[in-house]
Short mmCIF file of C-alpha atoms and ligand atoms in Angstrom, two decimals:
data_model
loop_
_atom_site.label_atom_id
_atom_site.label_comp_id
_atom_site.label_asym_id
_atom_site.label_seq_id
_atom_site.Cartn_x
_atom_site.Cartn_y
_atom_site.Cartn_z
CA MET A 30 177.06 -47.68 -21.01
CA LYS A 31 179.76 -48.13 -18.54
CA ASN A 32 180.43 -45.45 -16.09
CA LYS A 33 177.75 -43.44 -17.09
CA ILE A 34 178.06 -40.51 -14.76
CA ILE A 35 181.21 -39.01 -14.40
CA ASN A 36 182.39 -36.38 -11.71
CA PHE A 37 184.11 -33.70 -13.46
CA LEU A 38 184.48 -30.78 -10.95
CA ASP A 39 184.73 -31.02 -7.08
CA LEU A 40 184.15 -27.26 -5.34
CA GLY A 41 184.94 -28.82 -2.30
CA ASN A 42 183.08 -28.97 1.40
CA GLN A 43 180.22 -26.49 1.36
CA PRO A 44 177.62 -25.24 3.46
CA LEU A 45 173.65 -25.08 2.75
CA ALA A 46 173.55 -21.66 0.35
CA ASN A 47 170.66 -20.24 1.96
CA SER A 48 171.32 -21.18 5.31
CA TYR A 49 172.54 -18.26 7.03
CA ILE A 50 173.86 -18.00 10.33
CA LYS A 51 171.87 -16.35 13.38
CA ASN A 52 174.44 -14.63 15.89
CA LYS A 53 173.60 -17.12 18.78
CA ASN A 54 174.34 -19.89 16.24
CA ILE A 55 177.85 -18.80 15.22
CA ASN A 56 179.86 -21.52 17.18
CA LYS A 57 177.69 -24.08 16.29
CA LYS A 58 179.18 -26.47 13.43
CA GLU A 59 177.41 -26.10 10.06
CA ARG A 60 175.53 -28.80 8.46
CA LYS A 61 178.05 -29.50 5.16
CA TYR A 62 178.61 -31.45 2.05
CA ARG A 63 181.02 -32.13 -0.88
CA LEU A 64 179.85 -29.98 -4.00
CA ILE A 65 180.93 -32.54 -6.84
CA ILE A 66 179.39 -31.97 -10.25
CA CYS A 67 178.82 -34.71 -12.78
CA PHE A 68 178.09 -35.34 -16.04
CA ASN A 69 175.72 -38.39 -17.10
CA LYS A 70 177.04 -39.62 -20.55
CA ARG A 71 173.66 -41.13 -21.55
CA ASN A 72 170.98 -38.49 -20.63
CA LYS A 73 173.60 -35.55 -21.16
CA LEU A 74 172.18 -34.12 -17.54
CA VAL A 75 174.94 -32.19 -15.53
CA SER A 76 173.97 -32.06 -11.76
CA ILE A 77 175.58 -32.08 -8.48
CA LYS A 78 176.35 -35.54 -7.01
CA ASN A 79 175.29 -34.82 -3.18
CA THR A 80 171.50 -33.97 -2.91
CA PHE A 81 169.67 -32.48 0.28
CA SER A 82 166.09 -33.30 0.43
CA SER A 83 163.77 -30.47 -0.53
CA LYS A 84 162.05 -30.42 3.12
CA ASP A 85 165.64 -29.49 4.04
CA MET A 86 165.73 -26.73 1.86
CA PHE A 87 162.91 -25.41 1.57
CA ASP A 88 161.27 -24.61 4.38
CA ASP A 89 159.77 -21.87 6.73
CA GLN A 90 162.70 -19.69 7.11
CA TYR A 91 163.59 -19.35 3.35
CA PRO A 92 165.22 -16.11 2.99
CA TYR A 93 165.29 -15.36 -0.79
CA ARG A 94 162.41 -13.21 -2.43
CA SER A 95 162.22 -12.43 -6.24
CA SER A 96 161.10 -8.98 -5.89
CA THR A 97 164.32 -7.76 -4.03
CA SER A 98 165.78 -6.60 -7.84
CA LYS A 99 164.38 -4.58 -10.19
CA THR A 100 165.62 -6.43 -13.05
CA MET A 101 163.60 -9.73 -11.82
CA SER A 102 160.60 -7.86 -11.09
CA PHE A 103 160.64 -6.03 -14.49
CA HIS A 104 161.65 -8.88 -16.09
CA LEU A 105 158.49 -10.82 -15.05
CA LYS A 106 156.50 -8.18 -15.08
CA LYS A 107 157.27 -8.19 -19.15
CA LEU A 108 156.41 -11.88 -19.64
CA ALA A 109 153.26 -11.52 -17.59
CA ARG A 110 152.15 -8.67 -20.35
CA ASP A 111 152.99 -11.48 -23.51
CA ILE A 112 151.41 -14.06 -21.78
CA LYS A 113 148.28 -11.94 -21.17
CA LYS A 114 148.14 -11.74 -24.90
CA LEU A 115 147.61 -15.68 -25.27
CA ARG A 116 144.37 -15.08 -23.27
CA PRO A 117 144.75 -18.18 -20.38
CA GLU A 118 141.92 -18.61 -18.54
CA LYS A 119 144.05 -20.01 -15.53
CA ILE A 120 147.96 -19.80 -14.60
CA LEU A 121 149.64 -22.03 -12.32
CA GLU A 122 153.02 -21.06 -11.00
CA ILE A 123 155.20 -23.59 -9.50
CA GLY A 124 157.74 -21.95 -7.16
CA SER A 125 155.73 -18.67 -6.60
CA ASN A 126 157.85 -17.24 -4.15
CA ASP A 127 157.02 -13.53 -2.85
CA GLY A 128 154.36 -13.08 -5.98
CA CYS A 129 156.95 -11.00 -7.60
CA PHE A 130 155.09 -12.72 -10.95
CA ILE A 131 151.54 -14.04 -10.16
CA LYS A 132 151.01 -10.14 -9.27
CA ASN A 133 150.66 -9.43 -12.30
CA PHE A 134 147.37 -10.99 -12.99
CA ASP A 135 144.01 -10.85 -11.51
CA LYS A 136 143.75 -12.67 -8.48
CA LYS A 137 140.93 -15.20 -9.87
CA LYS A 138 143.35 -16.25 -12.49
CA THR A 139 146.54 -17.54 -10.38
CA ILE A 140 147.30 -20.47 -8.50
CA GLY A 141 150.67 -20.61 -6.71
CA VAL A 142 152.63 -22.88 -5.41
CA GLU A 143 155.20 -22.12 -2.76
CA PRO A 144 156.67 -24.74 -0.42
CA CYS A 145 158.39 -22.24 1.99
CA SER A 146 155.36 -20.97 4.16
CA ASN A 147 157.09 -17.80 5.60
CA VAL A 148 157.11 -16.81 1.61
CA GLU A 149 154.19 -17.83 0.45
CA ARG A 150 152.32 -15.99 3.23
CA ILE A 151 153.52 -12.79 1.66
CA THR A 152 150.88 -13.68 -1.36
CA ASN A 153 148.33 -15.56 0.21
CA LYS A 154 147.62 -12.73 2.85
CA LYS A 155 147.02 -10.48 -0.40
CA GLY A 156 144.37 -12.94 -1.44
CA TYR A 157 145.96 -14.56 -4.00
CA ASN A 158 144.95 -18.48 -4.03
CA THR A 159 148.50 -20.40 -2.79
CA TYR A 160 149.50 -23.60 -1.80
CA SER A 161 152.44 -24.08 0.51
CA GLU A 162 153.18 -27.60 -0.70
CA TYR A 163 155.95 -29.39 -3.05
CA TRP A 164 155.00 -29.65 -6.55
CA SER A 165 154.10 -33.35 -6.88
CA PRO A 166 151.70 -35.43 -8.68
CA LYS A 167 149.66 -35.60 -5.13
CA LEU A 168 149.33 -31.85 -5.53
CA ALA A 169 148.44 -31.95 -8.65
CA LYS A 170 145.53 -34.21 -7.84
CA LYS A 171 144.51 -31.84 -5.39
CA ILE A 172 144.32 -28.77 -7.23
CA LEU A 173 142.61 -30.26 -9.82
CA LYS A 174 139.61 -31.47 -7.44
CA LYS A 175 139.05 -27.54 -7.08
CA HIS A 176 139.80 -26.50 -10.57
CA LYS A 177 139.81 -27.16 -14.00
CA LYS A 178 142.95 -28.14 -15.95
CA VAL A 179 145.26 -25.71 -16.59
CA ASN A 180 146.23 -23.76 -19.43
CA LEU A 181 149.64 -22.36 -19.04
CA ILE A 182 152.11 -23.11 -16.54
CA PHE A 183 154.94 -20.94 -15.34
CA SER A 184 158.07 -22.24 -13.67
CA SER A 185 160.85 -19.63 -12.88
CA ASN A 186 164.26 -21.06 -11.26
CA THR A 187 162.53 -24.32 -9.88
CA ILE A 188 162.30 -27.11 -11.69
CA SER A 189 166.05 -27.36 -11.70
CA HIS A 190 165.66 -27.37 -7.68
CA ILE A 191 163.69 -30.46 -7.94
CA GLU A 192 165.89 -33.95 -7.46
CA ASN A 193 162.72 -36.40 -9.10
CA LEU A 194 162.19 -34.71 -12.30
CA ASP A 195 159.89 -37.90 -13.57
CA GLU A 196 157.73 -36.84 -10.43
CA VAL A 197 157.65 -33.31 -11.65
CA PHE A 198 156.84 -34.21 -15.19
CA LYS A 199 154.38 -36.50 -14.20
CA ALA A 200 152.57 -33.98 -12.06
CA ILE A 201 152.38 -31.71 -15.08
CA ASN A 202 150.75 -34.21 -17.05
CA ILE A 203 148.23 -34.58 -14.66
CA ILE A 204 147.00 -30.70 -14.58
CA LEU A 205 148.02 -29.42 -17.91
CA ASP A 206 145.21 -28.97 -20.67
CA GLU A 207 146.14 -31.17 -23.54
CA LYS A 208 146.62 -27.61 -25.64
CA GLY A 209 148.31 -26.42 -22.77
CA ILE A 210 151.46 -24.63 -22.65
CA PHE A 211 154.57 -25.04 -19.74
CA ILE A 212 157.11 -22.31 -19.67
CA ILE A 213 160.18 -23.15 -17.72
CA GLU A 214 163.15 -20.65 -16.94
CA ASP A 215 166.37 -21.73 -15.48
CA PRO A 216 170.03 -20.68 -16.19
CA SER A 217 171.70 -21.90 -19.06
CA LEU A 218 174.77 -24.62 -18.95
CA LEU A 219 175.96 -23.44 -22.29
CA GLU A 220 176.34 -19.64 -20.83
CA CYS A 221 177.45 -21.20 -17.35
CA LEU A 222 180.12 -23.04 -19.32
CA LYS A 223 180.81 -19.88 -21.49
CA LYS A 224 181.41 -17.47 -18.66
CA ASN A 225 182.58 -19.80 -15.82
CA THR A 226 179.88 -19.27 -13.49
CA TYR A 227 180.63 -22.07 -11.66
CA ASP A 228 178.69 -20.76 -8.61
CA GLN A 229 175.45 -21.51 -10.65
CA PHE A 230 175.94 -24.93 -8.58
CA TYR A 231 175.07 -25.14 -5.28
CA ASN A 232 172.76 -27.60 -3.00
CA GLU A 233 169.67 -26.01 -4.71
CA HIS A 234 170.74 -26.03 -8.22
CA ILE A 235 170.83 -29.93 -8.26
CA TYR A 236 170.46 -29.45 -12.45
CA VAL A 237 171.84 -26.81 -14.70
CA PHE A 238 170.14 -27.43 -17.78
CA SER A 239 170.99 -27.36 -21.34
CA TYR A 240 168.49 -28.53 -23.84
CA LEU A 241 169.82 -31.46 -25.12
CA SER A 242 169.18 -32.87 -21.70
CA LEU A 243 165.99 -31.35 -20.54
CA ASN A 244 163.90 -32.18 -23.60
CA LYS A 245 165.55 -35.74 -23.29
CA ALA A 246 163.94 -35.86 -20.00
CA LEU A 247 160.68 -34.39 -20.95
CA LYS A 248 160.25 -36.78 -23.90
CA LYS A 249 160.15 -39.63 -21.38
CA HIS A 250 156.72 -38.24 -20.14
CA ASN A 251 155.73 -37.42 -23.62
CA LEU A 252 156.02 -33.79 -23.40
CA GLU A 253 158.53 -31.97 -25.50
CA ILE A 254 160.17 -28.14 -26.20
CA PHE A 255 158.98 -26.62 -28.88
CA LYS A 256 160.52 -23.12 -28.24
CA ILE A 257 163.63 -21.40 -26.82
CA GLU A 258 164.23 -17.53 -25.95
CA GLU A 259 167.81 -17.02 -24.66
CA LEU A 260 167.43 -14.34 -21.44
CA LYS A 261 169.87 -12.27 -19.83
CA ILE A 262 168.36 -12.83 -16.47
CA HIS A 263 170.81 -14.79 -13.99
CA GLY A 264 173.62 -14.42 -16.17
CA GLY A 265 172.19 -16.42 -19.10
CA SER A 266 169.25 -18.33 -18.65
CA ASN A 267 167.04 -20.15 -21.26
CA ARG A 268 163.16 -19.55 -21.37
CA TYR A 269 161.85 -23.35 -22.60
CA PHE A 270 158.14 -23.49 -23.99
CA ILE A 271 156.77 -27.09 -23.75
CA LYS A 272 153.78 -28.82 -24.81
CA LYS A 273 152.57 -32.10 -24.83
CA ILE A 274 153.88 -34.29 -27.91
CA LYS A 275 150.31 -34.92 -29.46
CA ASN A 276 149.86 -31.16 -29.39
CA ASN A 277 150.60 -30.43 -33.21
CA ILE A 278 152.36 -26.75 -32.38
CA LYS A 279 154.92 -26.53 -34.80
CA LEU A 280 158.30 -26.59 -33.60
CA HIS A 281 159.64 -23.09 -33.59
CA LYS A 282 162.88 -22.28 -35.91
CA SER A 283 164.86 -21.60 -32.39
CA ILE A 284 164.82 -25.47 -31.37
CA LYS A 285 167.30 -26.34 -34.50
CA PHE A 286 169.37 -22.94 -33.68
CA HIS A 287 170.13 -23.71 -30.14
CA LYS A 288 170.52 -27.56 -30.59
CA ASN A 289 173.35 -26.49 -33.03
CA LYS A 290 174.26 -24.33 -30.81
CA GLU A 291 174.95 -26.49 -27.97
CA GLU A 292 176.20 -29.42 -29.75
CA LYS A 293 178.68 -27.31 -31.47
CA TYR A 294 180.00 -26.25 -28.07
CA GLY A 295 180.33 -30.19 -27.32
CA LEU A 296 177.85 -30.31 -24.63
CA LYS A 297 177.50 -33.71 -25.64
CA ASN A 298 181.36 -34.52 -24.89
CA LEU A 299 183.04 -35.11 -21.95
CA LYS A 300 185.93 -33.19 -22.81
CA THR A 301 184.10 -29.73 -22.55
CA TYR A 302 183.07 -30.45 -19.05
CA VAL A 303 186.85 -31.43 -18.13
CA ASP A 304 188.03 -28.27 -19.60
CA PHE A 305 185.53 -26.09 -17.76
CA ALA A 306 187.10 -27.87 -14.77
CA LYS A 307 190.56 -26.58 -15.45
CA ARG A 308 188.90 -22.92 -16.02
CA VAL A 309 187.35 -22.84 -12.84
CA LYS A 310 190.68 -23.89 -10.82
CA ASN A 311 192.69 -21.09 -12.72
CA SER A 312 189.82 -18.70 -11.62
CA LYS A 313 190.09 -19.74 -7.99
CA LYS A 314 193.77 -18.81 -8.10
CA LYS A 315 193.31 -15.33 -9.90
CA LEU A 316 190.77 -14.45 -7.47
CA LEU A 317 192.61 -15.53 -4.31
CA SER A 318 195.55 -13.78 -5.78
CA ILE A 319 193.16 -10.47 -6.43
CA PHE A 320 191.82 -10.87 -2.74
CA ARG A 321 195.54 -11.12 -1.47
CA ASN A 322 196.84 -8.24 -3.10
CA CYS A 323 194.24 -5.98 -1.73
CA LYS A 324 194.69 -7.48 1.68
CA LYS A 325 198.71 -6.97 1.61
CA ASN A 326 197.86 -3.39 0.57
CA ASN A 327 195.80 -3.01 3.78
CA LYS A 328 192.60 -2.07 1.38
CA LYS A 329 188.85 -2.51 2.86
CA ILE A 330 186.97 -4.96 1.12
CA VAL A 331 183.22 -5.76 1.61
CA GLY A 332 180.53 -7.84 -0.51
CA TYR A 333 177.71 -6.68 -2.64
CA GLY A 334 174.49 -8.96 -2.98
CA ALA A 335 175.28 -12.19 -0.39
CA THR A 336 173.67 -14.22 -3.01
CA ALA A 337 173.33 -18.32 -2.81
CA LYS A 338 175.71 -17.97 -5.66
CA SER A 339 178.79 -16.55 -3.80
CA VAL A 340 178.64 -18.85 -0.91
CA THR A 341 179.92 -21.76 -3.64
CA VAL A 342 182.44 -19.16 -4.50
CA LEU A 343 183.80 -17.97 -1.10
CA ASN A 344 183.60 -21.54 0.55
CA TYR A 345 185.71 -22.68 -2.60
CA CYS A 346 187.95 -20.11 -2.94
CA ASN A 347 188.49 -19.85 0.91
CA ILE A 348 187.53 -15.88 0.99
CA ASN A 349 186.48 -15.57 4.18
CA ASN A 350 185.88 -12.85 7.05
CA SER A 351 189.55 -12.01 7.29
CA MET A 352 189.21 -10.85 3.73
CA ILE A 353 185.89 -9.32 3.35
CA ASP A 354 184.76 -7.27 5.93
CA TYR A 355 181.01 -7.46 5.55
CA PHE A 356 178.34 -8.03 3.01
CA ILE A 357 175.48 -5.39 2.22
CA ASP A 358 172.26 -7.11 1.14
CA THR A 359 168.92 -5.41 0.80
CA THR A 360 167.08 -8.76 1.85
CA LEU A 361 166.03 -8.14 5.34
CA ASP A 362 165.70 -12.09 6.43
CA LYS A 363 169.80 -11.86 5.34
CA GLN A 364 170.72 -8.80 7.20
CA ASN A 365 172.30 -9.13 10.47
CA LYS A 366 173.39 -12.84 10.10
CA TYR A 367 176.37 -14.21 8.87
CA THR A 368 177.66 -16.13 5.41
CA PRO A 369 177.03 -19.57 5.12
CA GLY A 370 180.74 -21.19 6.10
CA THR A 371 182.93 -18.36 5.63
CA LYS A 372 180.91 -16.27 8.33
CA ILE A 373 181.07 -12.94 7.16
CA PRO A 374 178.50 -10.52 8.74
CA ILE A 375 175.36 -9.29 6.57
CA LYS A 376 174.55 -5.60 6.86
CA GLY A 377 171.85 -3.60 5.46
CA TYR A 378 172.48 -1.15 2.48
CA SER A 379 173.39 2.40 4.16
CA ASP A 380 176.38 0.87 5.33
CA LEU A 381 178.11 0.94 2.03
CA ILE A 382 177.46 4.50 1.60
CA ASN A 383 178.48 5.69 5.12
CA ASP A 384 181.31 3.72 4.91
CA LYS A 385 184.58 4.25 3.23
CA VAL A 386 185.16 1.19 0.94
CA ASP A 387 188.17 0.45 -1.65
CA TYR A 388 186.87 -2.84 -3.42
CA VAL A 389 183.34 -4.32 -3.41
CA PHE A 390 182.98 -7.81 -4.46
CA LEU A 391 180.38 -8.57 -6.39
CA GLY A 392 178.12 -11.42 -5.16
CA ALA A 393 175.21 -10.55 -7.22
CA TRP A 394 176.96 -10.25 -10.26
CA ASN A 395 174.03 -11.25 -12.35
CA PHE A 396 172.39 -8.14 -11.45
CA LYS A 397 175.82 -5.85 -12.38
CA LYS A 398 173.88 -3.21 -14.63
CA GLU A 399 171.38 -2.48 -12.06
CA ILE A 400 173.87 -2.41 -9.30
CA PHE A 401 176.73 -0.24 -11.35
CA ASN A 402 173.43 1.96 -11.92
CA LYS A 403 172.91 2.48 -8.59
CA GLU A 404 176.47 2.85 -7.60
CA LYS A 405 177.69 5.62 -10.21
CA LYS A 406 178.88 7.61 -7.34
CA TYR A 407 180.83 4.92 -5.80
CA LEU A 408 182.36 4.41 -8.78
CA LYS A 409 182.67 8.19 -9.83
CA ASN A 410 184.68 8.36 -6.55
CA GLY A 411 187.31 6.09 -7.46
CA GLY A 412 185.37 2.63 -6.01
CA LYS A 413 186.29 -0.58 -7.34
CA PHE A 414 184.49 -3.86 -8.17
CA ILE A 415 186.02 -7.04 -8.04
CA VAL A 416 184.14 -9.84 -10.14
CA HIS A 417 185.18 -13.87 -11.15
CA THR A 418 183.05 -13.84 -14.07
CA PRO A 419 183.77 -14.49 -16.82
CA TYR A 420 187.07 -14.24 -15.11
CA PRO A 421 188.25 -12.85 -12.06
CA LYS A 422 189.05 -9.20 -12.48
CA ILE A 423 188.87 -5.62 -10.75
CA ILE A 424 186.71 -3.00 -12.54
CA SER A 425 186.61 0.58 -12.05
CA LYS A 426 185.14 3.66 -13.78
O1 DWN B 517 167.53 -19.85 -8.42
C1 DWN B 517 167.77 -19.33 -7.20
C2 DWN B 517 167.87 -17.57 -7.46
C3 DWN B 517 166.82 -17.30 -8.76
O2 DWN B 517 167.77 -17.06 -6.04
C4 DWN B 517 167.56 -20.00 -5.57
N1 DWN B 517 168.27 -20.92 -5.68
C5 DWN B 517 168.15 -18.81 -4.60
C6 DWN B 517 168.68 -17.65 -5.28
O3 DWN B 517 169.64 -17.35 -5.41
P1 DWN B 517 170.85 -16.06 -5.34
O4 DWN B 517 170.69 -16.00 -3.71
O5 DWN B 517 172.13 -16.35 -6.32
O6 DWN B 517 169.75 -14.95 -6.16
P2 DWN B 517 169.97 -13.34 -6.55
O7 DWN B 517 168.75 -13.26 -7.37
O8 DWN B 517 171.49 -13.66 -7.51
O9 DWN B 517 170.30 -12.61 -5.37
C7 DWN B 517 169.96 -11.39 -5.43
C8 DWN B 517 170.92 -10.73 -4.07
O10 DWN B 517 171.14 -9.57 -4.35
C9 DWN B 517 169.29 -10.68 -3.28
O11 DWN B 517 169.95 -10.98 -1.72
C10 DWN B 517 169.38 -9.50 -3.38
C11 DWN B 517 170.71 -8.91 -2.89
N2 DWN B 517 170.52 -7.41 -4.04
C12 DWN B 517 170.87 -6.09 -3.41
O12 DWN B 517 171.25 -6.26 -1.88
N3 DWN B 517 171.28 -5.33 -3.73
C13 DWN B 517 170.56 -7.45 -5.04
C14 DWN B 517 170.40 -6.46 -6.02
C15 DWN B 517 169.98 -6.16 -7.45
C16 DWN B 517 170.58 -4.94 -5.08
O13 DWN B 517 170.73 -3.78 -5.94
#
């Protein structure tokens, strides 16, 4: 097939999403890359074009902590409860972060893999068995020297961050028991296109998977998806239940349902992506006009949740520290730093409640429900939020 990989969206020059700037480095040149999104007509994968190595992105300074949101903690706690009913002997988690998921299990039952050593240390210190290494066949073999094959592998928001999917699935085949189950959660491409959440694309999100593309990538390694659950988390994700093909678990009806849904929306066709790109360009224009109007009227705007996702939006739309006074974020490792590229100061939570703020740009839009619940008083007192998804708008009480 000629020209099988087609670029369909250019989100401009971007810094690395989680590289928050320390005060002493504020005038230093940042590392940047061109954020171009492409569609592979042959295997249906949607990915970013210019990638960084895992070592460049996931090091000992990684700021993100899964446990910072109650929604995420509850979501993983609920899944852990369901998994316990399956009575797995051992659970392996790839990308265990600060232990948000494994902490729900008996320490002897889990193995965590988390390459960012600053984050891995949090669980390791508590007595969890964790490896501060990148997921690979070599690591799978190393784990097998100490443990038996596992019957359950879980990975949330991690597989989409690893460029070499063949190595990922080779490693799964090494350590997954013949009757074992591999569960992946990652943002859904279908929901991303429907909600115009183009900020699901940044250097760490190398892929945004559809069932169609992920299943193709798995089948090359004799693995297949046998059930899909649609999740609200992170603006719409899918939970894929995967097995070895020779394991004769029946395919669940959700497979046919989801496959049809993706095909009907046009996830196999380039035109769907070209149309999405047009909507993204319009979204930029609308968001900028909201910000410009607010500033024309001397309104004070702050940001809420200095997310990796918001780095894409702010840099693509050229929204910088002349428009947003500061961000608030509960993550200690982000506070007293600046947002990548746009250099907006990040402060602790109390500043919002102590300050007179007219508009809040919702960087953590995926936790809108949790945040709106927390900020009832701000909304009640006439405070307004600016969101960019599903289209740019102002939300008031
Ligand atoms: O895939 C990834 C996801 C799961 O996490 C990673 N590549 C990196 C990271 O992406 P993100 O930064 O876009 O994720 P979140 O989970 O949307 O980040 C939420 C941010 O908002 C955190 O920094 C915490 C902050 N926050 C806050 O300050 N107050 C969140 C809530 C709910 C709050 O009330």
